[in-house]
PDB file of C-alpha atoms in Angstrom:
ATOM      1  CA  MET A   3     -48.074  11.413-100.507  1.00  0.00           C
ATOM      2  CA  PRO A   4     -47.062  12.758 -97.088  1.00  0.00           C
ATOM      3  CA  ARG A   5     -48.557  16.158 -96.328  1.00  0.00           C
ATOM      4  CA  PRO A   6     -46.196  18.866 -95.096  1.00  0.00           C
ATOM      5  CA  ALA A   7     -46.896  19.774 -91.475  1.00  0.00           C
ATOM      6  CA  PRO A   8     -45.037  21.937 -89.033  1.00  0.00           C
ATOM      7  CA  ALA A   9     -42.669  19.977 -86.841  1.00  0.00           C
ATOM      8  CA  ALA A  10     -44.083  21.653 -83.835  1.00  0.00           C
ATOM      9  CA  ALA A  11     -47.860  21.669 -84.599  1.00  0.00           C
ATOM     10  CA  LEU A  12     -49.663  22.633 -81.412  1.00  0.00           C
ATOM     11  CA  VAL A  13     -51.163  19.554 -79.720  1.00  0.00           C
ATOM     12  CA  SER A  14     -54.011  20.039 -77.277  1.00  0.00           C
ATOM     13  CA  ILE A  15     -54.181  17.248 -74.703  1.00  0.00           C
ATOM     14  CA  ILE A  16     -57.801  17.014 -73.428  1.00  0.00           C
ATOM     15  CA  ILE A  17     -58.439  14.970 -70.313  1.00  0.00           C
ATOM     16  CA  PRO A  18     -62.018  14.426 -69.096  1.00  0.00           C
ATOM     17  CA  THR A  19     -62.302  14.027 -65.273  1.00  0.00           C
ATOM     18  CA  TYR A  20     -64.873  13.351 -62.618  1.00  0.00           C
ATOM     19  CA  ASN A  21     -63.553  12.734 -59.083  1.00  0.00           C
ATOM     20  CA  GLU A  22     -60.062  11.937 -60.365  1.00  0.00           C
ATOM     21  CA  ALA A  23     -58.126  13.755 -57.598  1.00  0.00           C
ATOM     22  CA  GLU A  24     -56.257  10.600 -56.664  1.00  0.00           C
ATOM     23  CA  GLY A  25     -54.723  10.117 -60.053  1.00  0.00           C
ATOM     24  CA  ILE A  26     -54.746  13.454 -61.986  1.00  0.00           C
ATOM     25  CA  VAL A  27     -51.510  14.704 -60.421  1.00  0.00           C
ATOM     26  CA  ALA A  28     -49.668  11.465 -61.213  1.00  0.00           C
ATOM     27  CA  LEU A  29     -50.833  11.667 -64.801  1.00  0.00           C
ATOM     28  CA  LEU A  30     -49.837  15.289 -65.238  1.00  0.00           C
ATOM     29  CA  HIS A  31     -46.349  14.531 -63.800  1.00  0.00           C
ATOM     30  CA  HIS A  32     -46.044  11.580 -66.101  1.00  0.00           C
ATOM     31  CA  LEU A  33     -46.888  13.864 -69.107  1.00  0.00           C
ATOM     32  CA  ARG A  34     -44.078  16.153 -68.094  1.00  0.00           C
ATOM     33  CA  ARG A  35     -41.655  13.308 -67.965  1.00  0.00           C
ATOM     34  CA  ALA A  36     -42.986  11.952 -71.288  1.00  0.00           C
ATOM     35  CA  GLY A  37     -42.270  15.101 -73.124  1.00  0.00           C
ATOM     36  CA  THR A  38     -44.639  18.065 -72.310  1.00  0.00           C
ATOM     37  CA  ALA A  39     -42.020  19.692 -70.043  1.00  0.00           C
ATOM     38  CA  THR A  40     -39.647  20.450 -72.931  1.00  0.00           C
ATOM     39  CA  ASP A  41     -42.312  20.997 -75.620  1.00  0.00           C
ATOM     40  CA  ALA A  42     -43.486  24.536 -76.121  1.00  0.00           C
ATOM     41  CA  ALA A  43     -46.183  23.550 -78.612  1.00  0.00           C
ATOM     42  CA  VAL A  44     -48.542  21.702 -76.310  1.00  0.00           C
ATOM     43  CA  GLU A  45     -51.374  22.632 -74.010  1.00  0.00           C
ATOM     44  CA  ILE A  46     -53.014  20.440 -71.360  1.00  0.00           C
ATOM     45  CA  ILE A  47     -56.819  20.946 -70.796  1.00  0.00           C
ATOM     46  CA  VAL A  48     -58.584  19.124 -67.967  1.00  0.00           C
ATOM     47  CA  ALA A  49     -62.300  19.068 -68.901  1.00  0.00           C
ATOM     48  CA  ASP A  50     -63.664  18.610 -65.362  1.00  0.00           C
ATOM     49  CA  SER A  51     -67.255  17.743 -64.393  1.00  0.00           C
ATOM     50  CA  PRO A  52     -67.276  19.045 -60.778  1.00  0.00           C
ATOM     51  CA  GLY A  53     -67.552  16.212 -58.324  1.00  0.00           C
ATOM     52  CA  ASN A  54     -67.033  16.098 -54.600  1.00  0.00           C
ATOM     53  CA  ASP A  55     -63.152  16.036 -54.549  1.00  0.00           C
ATOM     54  CA  ALA A  56     -60.189  18.294 -55.340  1.00  0.00           C
ATOM     55  CA  THR A  57     -59.641  17.291 -58.944  1.00  0.00           C
ATOM     56  CA  ALA A  58     -59.742  20.797 -60.424  1.00  0.00           C
ATOM     57  CA  ALA A  59     -57.567  22.357 -57.767  1.00  0.00           C
ATOM     58  CA  ARG A  60     -54.864  19.646 -57.941  1.00  0.00           C
ATOM     59  CA  ALA A  61     -54.872  19.820 -61.764  1.00  0.00           C
ATOM     60  CA  ARG A  62     -54.329  23.559 -61.715  1.00  0.00           C
ATOM     61  CA  GLN A  63     -51.600  23.173 -59.163  1.00  0.00           C
ATOM     62  CA  ALA A  64     -49.879  20.693 -61.394  1.00  0.00           C
ATOM     63  CA  GLY A  65     -49.946  23.155 -64.332  1.00  0.00           C
ATOM     64  CA  ALA A  66     -53.038  22.167 -66.298  1.00  0.00           C
ATOM     65  CA  ARG A  67     -55.691  24.450 -67.609  1.00  0.00           C
ATOM     66  CA  VAL A  68     -58.956  23.404 -66.045  1.00  0.00           C
ATOM     67  CA  VAL A  69     -62.375  24.052 -67.776  1.00  0.00           C
ATOM     68  CA  ALA A  70     -65.581  23.302 -65.954  1.00  0.00           C
ATOM     69  CA  CYS A  71     -67.987  21.403 -68.107  1.00  0.00           C
ATOM     70  CA  PRO A  72     -71.712  22.189 -68.029  1.00  0.00           C
ATOM     71  CA  ARG A  73     -72.617  18.592 -68.604  1.00  0.00           C
ATOM     72  CA  LYS A  74     -71.325  15.414 -67.104  1.00  0.00           C
ATOM     73  CA  GLY A  75     -70.484  12.601 -69.491  1.00  0.00           C
ATOM     74  CA  ARG A  76     -67.243  11.735 -71.285  1.00  0.00           C
ATOM     75  CA  ALA A  77     -68.507  12.668 -74.724  1.00  0.00           C
ATOM     76  CA  ALA A  78     -69.844  16.052 -73.610  1.00  0.00           C
ATOM     77  CA  GLN A  79     -66.706  16.802 -71.674  1.00  0.00           C
ATOM     78  CA  LEU A  80     -64.452  15.884 -74.492  1.00  0.00           C
ATOM     79  CA  ASN A  81     -66.362  18.053 -76.928  1.00  0.00           C
ATOM     80  CA  HIS A  82     -66.289  20.938 -74.407  1.00  0.00           C
ATOM     81  CA  GLY A  83     -62.563  20.610 -73.996  1.00  0.00           C
ATOM     82  CA  ALA A  84     -62.091  20.555 -77.755  1.00  0.00           C
ATOM     83  CA  ARG A  85     -64.057  23.817 -78.085  1.00  0.00           C
ATOM     84  CA  GLN A  86     -61.683  25.452 -75.591  1.00  0.00           C
ATOM     85  CA  ALA A  87     -58.529  24.068 -77.226  1.00  0.00           C
ATOM     86  CA  THR A  88     -56.329  26.013 -79.636  1.00  0.00           C
ATOM     87  CA  GLY A  89     -54.249  23.196 -81.135  1.00  0.00           C
ATOM     88  CA  SER A  90     -54.377  21.973 -84.733  1.00  0.00           C
ATOM     89  CA  ILE A  91     -54.122  18.374 -83.270  1.00  0.00           C
ATOM     90  CA  LEU A  92     -56.446  17.199 -80.566  1.00  0.00           C
ATOM     91  CA  TYR A  93     -55.307  14.436 -78.216  1.00  0.00           C
ATOM     92  CA  PHE A  94     -58.012  12.848 -76.154  1.00  0.00           C
ATOM     93  CA  LEU A  95     -56.645  11.006 -73.076  1.00  0.00           C
ATOM     94  CA  HIS A  96     -58.254   9.180 -70.204  1.00  0.00           C
ATOM     95  CA  ALA A  97     -57.164  10.315 -66.728  1.00  0.00           C
ATOM     96  CA  ASP A  98     -55.898   6.834 -65.793  1.00  0.00           C
ATOM     97  CA  SER A  99     -53.898   6.159 -69.045  1.00  0.00           C
ATOM     98  CA  LEU A 100     -50.198   6.997 -69.436  1.00  0.00           C
ATOM     99  CA  PRO A 101     -48.935   7.587 -72.951  1.00  0.00           C
ATOM    100  CA  PRO A 102     -45.398   6.494 -73.863  1.00  0.00           C
ATOM    101  CA  VAL A 103     -42.304   8.712 -73.696  1.00  0.00           C
ATOM    102  CA  GLY A 104     -42.013  10.713 -76.908  1.00  0.00           C
ATOM    103  CA  PHE A 105     -45.759  10.451 -77.675  1.00  0.00           C
ATOM    104  CA  LEU A 106     -45.984  14.079 -78.951  1.00  0.00           C
ATOM    105  CA  ALA A 107     -43.365  13.543 -81.617  1.00  0.00           C
ATOM    106  CA  ASP A 108     -45.006  10.230 -82.569  1.00  0.00           C
ATOM    107  CA  ILE A 109     -48.360  11.947 -82.988  1.00  0.00           C
ATOM    108  CA  ARG A 110     -46.898  14.726 -85.103  1.00  0.00           C
ATOM    109  CA  ARG A 111     -44.919  12.409 -87.393  1.00  0.00           C
ATOM    110  CA  THR A 112     -48.084  10.276 -87.939  1.00  0.00           C
ATOM    111  CA  VAL A 113     -50.217  13.333 -88.860  1.00  0.00           C
ATOM    112  CA  ALA A 114     -47.464  14.582 -91.105  1.00  0.00           C
ATOM    113  CA  ALA A 115     -47.447  11.220 -92.913  1.00  0.00           C
ATOM    114  CA  GLY A 116     -50.984  11.624 -93.920  1.00  0.00           C
ATOM    115  CA  TYR A 117     -52.941   9.900 -91.119  1.00  0.00           C
ATOM    116  CA  GLY A 118     -55.647  12.180 -89.808  1.00  0.00           C
ATOM    117  CA  CYS A 119     -56.218  10.223 -86.656  1.00  0.00           C
ATOM    118  CA  GLY A 120     -54.835   7.419 -84.530  1.00  0.00           C
ATOM    119  CA  CYS A 121     -54.139   5.786 -81.255  1.00  0.00           C
ATOM    120  CA  PHE A 122     -51.633   3.694 -79.359  1.00  0.00           C
ATOM    121  CA  ARG A 123     -51.500  -0.014 -78.584  1.00  0.00           C
ATOM    122  CA  LEU A 124     -52.746  -0.854 -75.135  1.00  0.00           C
ATOM    123  CA  ALA A 125     -51.130  -2.379 -72.056  1.00  0.00           C
ATOM    124  CA  PHE A 126     -52.378  -2.757 -68.444  1.00  0.00           C
ATOM    125  CA  ASP A 127     -50.611  -2.046 -65.282  1.00  0.00           C
ATOM    126  CA  MET A 128     -51.619  -5.510 -64.040  1.00  0.00           C
ATOM    127  CA  PRO A 129     -49.579  -8.691 -64.981  1.00  0.00           C
ATOM    128  CA  HIS A 130     -52.502 -11.006 -65.754  1.00  0.00           C
ATOM    129  CA  TRP A 131     -52.177 -13.301 -68.745  1.00  0.00           C
ATOM    130  CA  PHE A 132     -55.775 -12.587 -69.945  1.00  0.00           C
ATOM    131  CA  LEU A 133     -55.261  -8.808 -69.932  1.00  0.00           C
ATOM    132  CA  ARG A 134     -51.977  -9.284 -71.827  1.00  0.00           C
ATOM    133  CA  ALA A 135     -53.801 -11.346 -74.462  1.00  0.00           C
ATOM    134  CA  HIS A 136     -56.617  -8.803 -74.620  1.00  0.00           C
ATOM    135  CA  ALA A 137     -54.164  -5.972 -75.034  1.00  0.00           C
ATOM    136  CA  TRP A 138     -52.312  -7.784 -77.785  1.00  0.00           C
ATOM    137  CA  PHE A 139     -55.258  -7.482 -80.143  1.00  0.00           C
ATOM    138  CA  THR A 140     -55.222  -3.735 -79.991  1.00  0.00           C
ATOM    139  CA  ARG A 141     -52.365  -3.720 -82.464  1.00  0.00           C
ATOM    140  CA  PHE A 142     -54.750  -4.611 -85.247  1.00  0.00           C
ATOM    141  CA  ASP A 143     -56.565  -1.914 -87.246  1.00  0.00           C
ATOM    142  CA  VAL A 144     -59.998  -3.246 -86.796  1.00  0.00           C
ATOM    143  CA  ALA A 145     -63.008  -1.501 -85.290  1.00  0.00           C
ATOM    144  CA  LEU A 146     -63.724  -4.056 -82.543  1.00  0.00           C
ATOM    145  CA  ALA A 147     -60.172  -3.597 -81.210  1.00  0.00           C
ATOM    146  CA  ARG A 148     -60.555   0.161 -80.570  1.00  0.00           C
ATOM    147  CA  PHE A 149     -60.975   1.142 -76.942  1.00  0.00           C
ATOM    148  CA  GLY A 150     -60.980   4.570 -75.304  1.00  0.00           C
ATOM    149  CA  ASP A 151     -58.103   3.707 -73.010  1.00  0.00           C
ATOM    150  CA  GLN A 152     -55.855   3.651 -76.133  1.00  0.00           C
ATOM    151  CA  SER A 153     -56.422   7.436 -76.378  1.00  0.00           C
ATOM    152  CA  LEU A 154     -57.239   9.170 -79.655  1.00  0.00           C
ATOM    153  CA  PHE A 155     -55.452  11.847 -81.616  1.00  0.00           C
ATOM    154  CA  VAL A 156     -57.126  13.658 -84.503  1.00  0.00           C
ATOM    155  CA  GLU A 157     -56.610  16.676 -86.648  1.00  0.00           C
ATOM    156  CA  ARG A 158     -58.871  19.390 -85.492  1.00  0.00           C
ATOM    157  CA  THR A 159     -60.378  20.000 -88.962  1.00  0.00           C
ATOM    158  CA  ILE A 160     -61.300  16.331 -89.350  1.00  0.00           C
ATOM    159  CA  PHE A 161     -62.721  16.257 -85.763  1.00  0.00           C
ATOM    160  CA  GLU A 162     -64.917  19.171 -86.620  1.00  0.00           C
ATOM    161  CA  GLN A 163     -65.884  17.751 -89.986  1.00  0.00           C
ATOM    162  CA  ALA A 164     -66.998  14.541 -88.181  1.00  0.00           C
ATOM    163  CA  GLY A 165     -69.124  16.512 -85.755  1.00  0.00           C
ATOM    164  CA  GLY A 166     -67.222  15.631 -82.670  1.00  0.00           C
ATOM    165  CA  TYR A 167     -68.303  12.972 -80.148  1.00  0.00           C
ATOM    166  CA  ARG A 168     -71.894  11.937 -79.975  1.00  0.00           C
ATOM    167  CA  GLU A 169     -73.154  13.362 -76.721  1.00  0.00           C
ATOM    168  CA  ASP A 170     -76.231  11.098 -76.748  1.00  0.00           C
ATOM    169  CA  LEU A 171     -73.903   8.132 -76.268  1.00  0.00           C
ATOM    170  CA  LEU A 172     -73.362   7.288 -72.608  1.00  0.00           C
ATOM    171  CA  ILE A 173     -70.975   4.427 -73.304  1.00  0.00           C
ATOM    172  CA  LEU A 174     -68.825   3.211 -76.243  1.00  0.00           C
ATOM    173  CA  GLU A 175     -68.523   6.760 -77.534  1.00  0.00           C
ATOM    174  CA  ASP A 176     -64.850   6.222 -78.334  1.00  0.00           C
ATOM    175  CA  GLN A 177     -65.492   3.254 -80.475  1.00  0.00           C
ATOM    176  CA  GLU A 178     -68.331   5.002 -82.395  1.00  0.00           C
ATOM    177  CA  ILE A 179     -66.342   8.058 -83.245  1.00  0.00           C
ATOM    178  CA  THR A 180     -63.472   6.067 -84.702  1.00  0.00           C
ATOM    179  CA  ARG A 181     -65.885   4.520 -87.187  1.00  0.00           C
ATOM    180  CA  ARG A 182     -66.958   7.975 -88.385  1.00  0.00           C
ATOM    181  CA  LEU A 183     -63.404   9.222 -88.537  1.00  0.00           C
ATOM    182  CA  ARG A 184     -62.434   6.347 -90.761  1.00  0.00           C
ATOM    183  CA  ARG A 185     -64.811   7.604 -93.409  1.00  0.00           C
ATOM    184  CA  LEU A 186     -62.888  10.861 -93.566  1.00  0.00           C
ATOM    185  CA  THR A 187     -59.291   9.882 -93.061  1.00  0.00           C
ATOM    186  CA  ARG A 188     -56.796   7.130 -92.392  1.00  0.00           C
ATOM    187  CA  LEU A 189     -56.336   5.831 -88.812  1.00  0.00           C
ATOM    188  CA  ARG A 190     -53.006   4.464 -87.600  1.00  0.00           C
ATOM    189  CA  VAL A 191     -52.327   2.331 -84.457  1.00  0.00           C
ATOM    190  CA  LEU A 192     -48.928   3.404 -83.026  1.00  0.00           C
ATOM    191  CA  PRO A 193     -46.806   0.779 -81.246  1.00  0.00           C
ATOM    192  CA  GLY A 194     -46.731   2.657 -77.945  1.00  0.00           C
ATOM    193  CA  PRO A 195     -47.908   1.130 -75.752  1.00  0.00           C
ATOM    194  CA  ILE A 196     -50.093   3.332 -73.585  1.00  0.00           C
ATOM    195  CA  ILE A 197     -50.395   1.973 -70.101  1.00  0.00           C
ATOM    196  CA  THR A 198     -53.896   2.087 -68.581  1.00  0.00           C
ATOM    197  CA  SER A 199     -55.029   1.351 -65.088  1.00  0.00           C
ATOM    198  CA  ALA A 200     -56.595  -2.029 -64.411  1.00  0.00           C
ATOM    199  CA  ARG A 201     -58.527  -0.755 -61.343  1.00  0.00           C
ATOM    200  CA  LYS A 202     -61.877  -1.777 -62.693  1.00  0.00           C
ATOM    201  CA  TYR A 203     -60.590  -5.292 -63.314  1.00  0.00           C
ATOM    202  CA  ARG A 204     -59.216  -5.388 -59.697  1.00  0.00           C
ATOM    203  CA  GLU A 205     -62.534  -4.210 -58.314  1.00  0.00           C
ATOM    204  CA  ASN A 206     -64.709  -6.410 -60.467  1.00  0.00           C
ATOM    205  CA  GLY A 207     -62.540  -9.456 -61.325  1.00  0.00           C
ATOM    206  CA  VAL A 208     -60.816  -9.882 -64.708  1.00  0.00           C
ATOM    207  CA  PHE A 209     -63.144 -12.368 -66.320  1.00  0.00           C
ATOM    208  CA  ARG A 210     -66.295 -10.955 -64.916  1.00  0.00           C
ATOM    209  CA  LEU A 211     -65.573  -7.434 -66.061  1.00  0.00           C
ATOM    210  CA  GLN A 212     -64.405  -8.487 -69.521  1.00  0.00           C
ATOM    211  CA  ALA A 213     -67.555 -10.621 -69.976  1.00  0.00           C
ATOM    212  CA  ALA A 214     -69.598  -7.567 -69.104  1.00  0.00           C
ATOM    213  CA  PHE A 215     -67.734  -5.500 -71.718  1.00  0.00           C
ATOM    214  CA  TYR A 216     -68.284  -8.146 -74.342  1.00  0.00           C
ATOM    215  CA  LEU A 217     -71.961  -8.298 -73.505  1.00  0.00           C
ATOM    216  CA  LEU A 218     -72.340  -4.503 -73.699  1.00  0.00           C
ATOM    217  CA  THR A 219     -70.428  -4.284 -76.980  1.00  0.00           C
ATOM    218  CA  GLY A 220     -72.587  -6.990 -78.496  1.00  0.00           C
ATOM    219  CA  LEU A 221     -75.802  -5.314 -77.352  1.00  0.00           C
ATOM    220  CA  TYR A 222     -74.594  -2.044 -78.743  1.00  0.00           C
ATOM    221  CA  TYR A 223     -73.927  -3.542 -82.210  1.00  0.00           C
ATOM    222  CA  LEU A 224     -77.393  -5.147 -82.045  1.00  0.00           C
ATOM    223  CA  GLY A 225     -78.896  -1.679 -81.743  1.00  0.00           C
ATOM    224  CA  VAL A 226     -79.937  -1.749 -78.044  1.00  0.00           C
ATOM    225  CA  GLY A 227     -80.575   1.775 -76.759  1.00  0.00           C
ATOM    226  CA  GLN A 228     -78.169   3.703 -74.561  1.00  0.00           C
ATOM    227  CA  PHE A 229     -80.347   3.866 -71.478  1.00  0.00           C
ATOM    228  CA  THR A 230     -80.805   0.067 -71.525  1.00  0.00           C
ATOM    229  CA  LEU A 231     -77.057  -0.332 -71.967  1.00  0.00           C
ATOM    230  CA  LEU A 232     -76.480   2.011 -69.026  1.00  0.00           C
ATOM    231  CA  ARG A 233     -78.789  -0.010 -66.835  1.00  0.00           C
ATOM    232  CA  VAL A 234     -76.898  -3.228 -67.765  1.00  0.00           C
ATOM    233  CA  TYR A 235     -73.636  -1.453 -67.135  1.00  0.00           C
ATOM    234  CA  ARG A 236     -74.638  -0.330 -63.710  1.00  0.00           C
ATOM    235  CA  ALA A 237     -76.061  -3.736 -62.833  1.00  0.00           C
ATOM    236  CA  LEU A 238     -72.909  -5.629 -63.838  1.00  0.00           C
ATOM    237  CA  ILE A 239     -70.011  -3.309 -63.035  1.00  0.00           C
ATOM    238  CA  ARG A 240     -69.189  -2.267 -59.455  1.00  0.00           C
ATOM    239  CA  GLN A 241     -67.364   0.858 -58.342  1.00  0.00           C
ATOM    240  CA  ASP A 242     -68.010   2.892 -61.438  1.00  0.00           C
ATOM    241  CA  LYS A 243     -68.758   6.570 -62.080  1.00  0.00           C
ATOM    242  CA  LEU A 244     -71.484   6.340 -64.684  1.00  0.00           C
TER     243      LEU A 244
END
């Protein structure tokens, strides 16, 4: 039975950043075009881990609220941003991913229909057949097809009940939290798609990078510790910020 929800439930968009000055302004301008400019019930929070560029200053100039995070790490930054947020719906978004036009209305309708969390299907900004095939599988509601670049929306009460992101996880924190959220609520994959940057694939090679991701995911499910996973990540993936 659909639950009644206000048509304009406040949505808090939380974006973790570290040295994202090059792309943060483009993302914030895209969000305005995609619906935030005409929606009074939305706030944009940039959860910044101070680096050596002008991410925070550029985000403020573009109209976002910037909060400095005491700890670097995506999980810690997302949790810190959530604590500063005031919305009843939290929307966690990577700095290099562009949600579809009308995404706010899509999120609110989905929550009102009884889904406590969800994400969008994935697409890449690179026309490579393998990336198209990889993105095609994100339409399925299975744990292995959940990636952080798809973004994540969740009702605040459910996020708090789940305990937020696990800050001891250095990688795969997005996939881990969706498994816990599923125990508390229904998850829906919206058609979207959300367009994410393929910059890591360009820097590392499509097949090389995807093989590294498959290896890391397999090791994670085998119970390999985070520090070992991080060493493997750094050894295999070039030009990264971890």
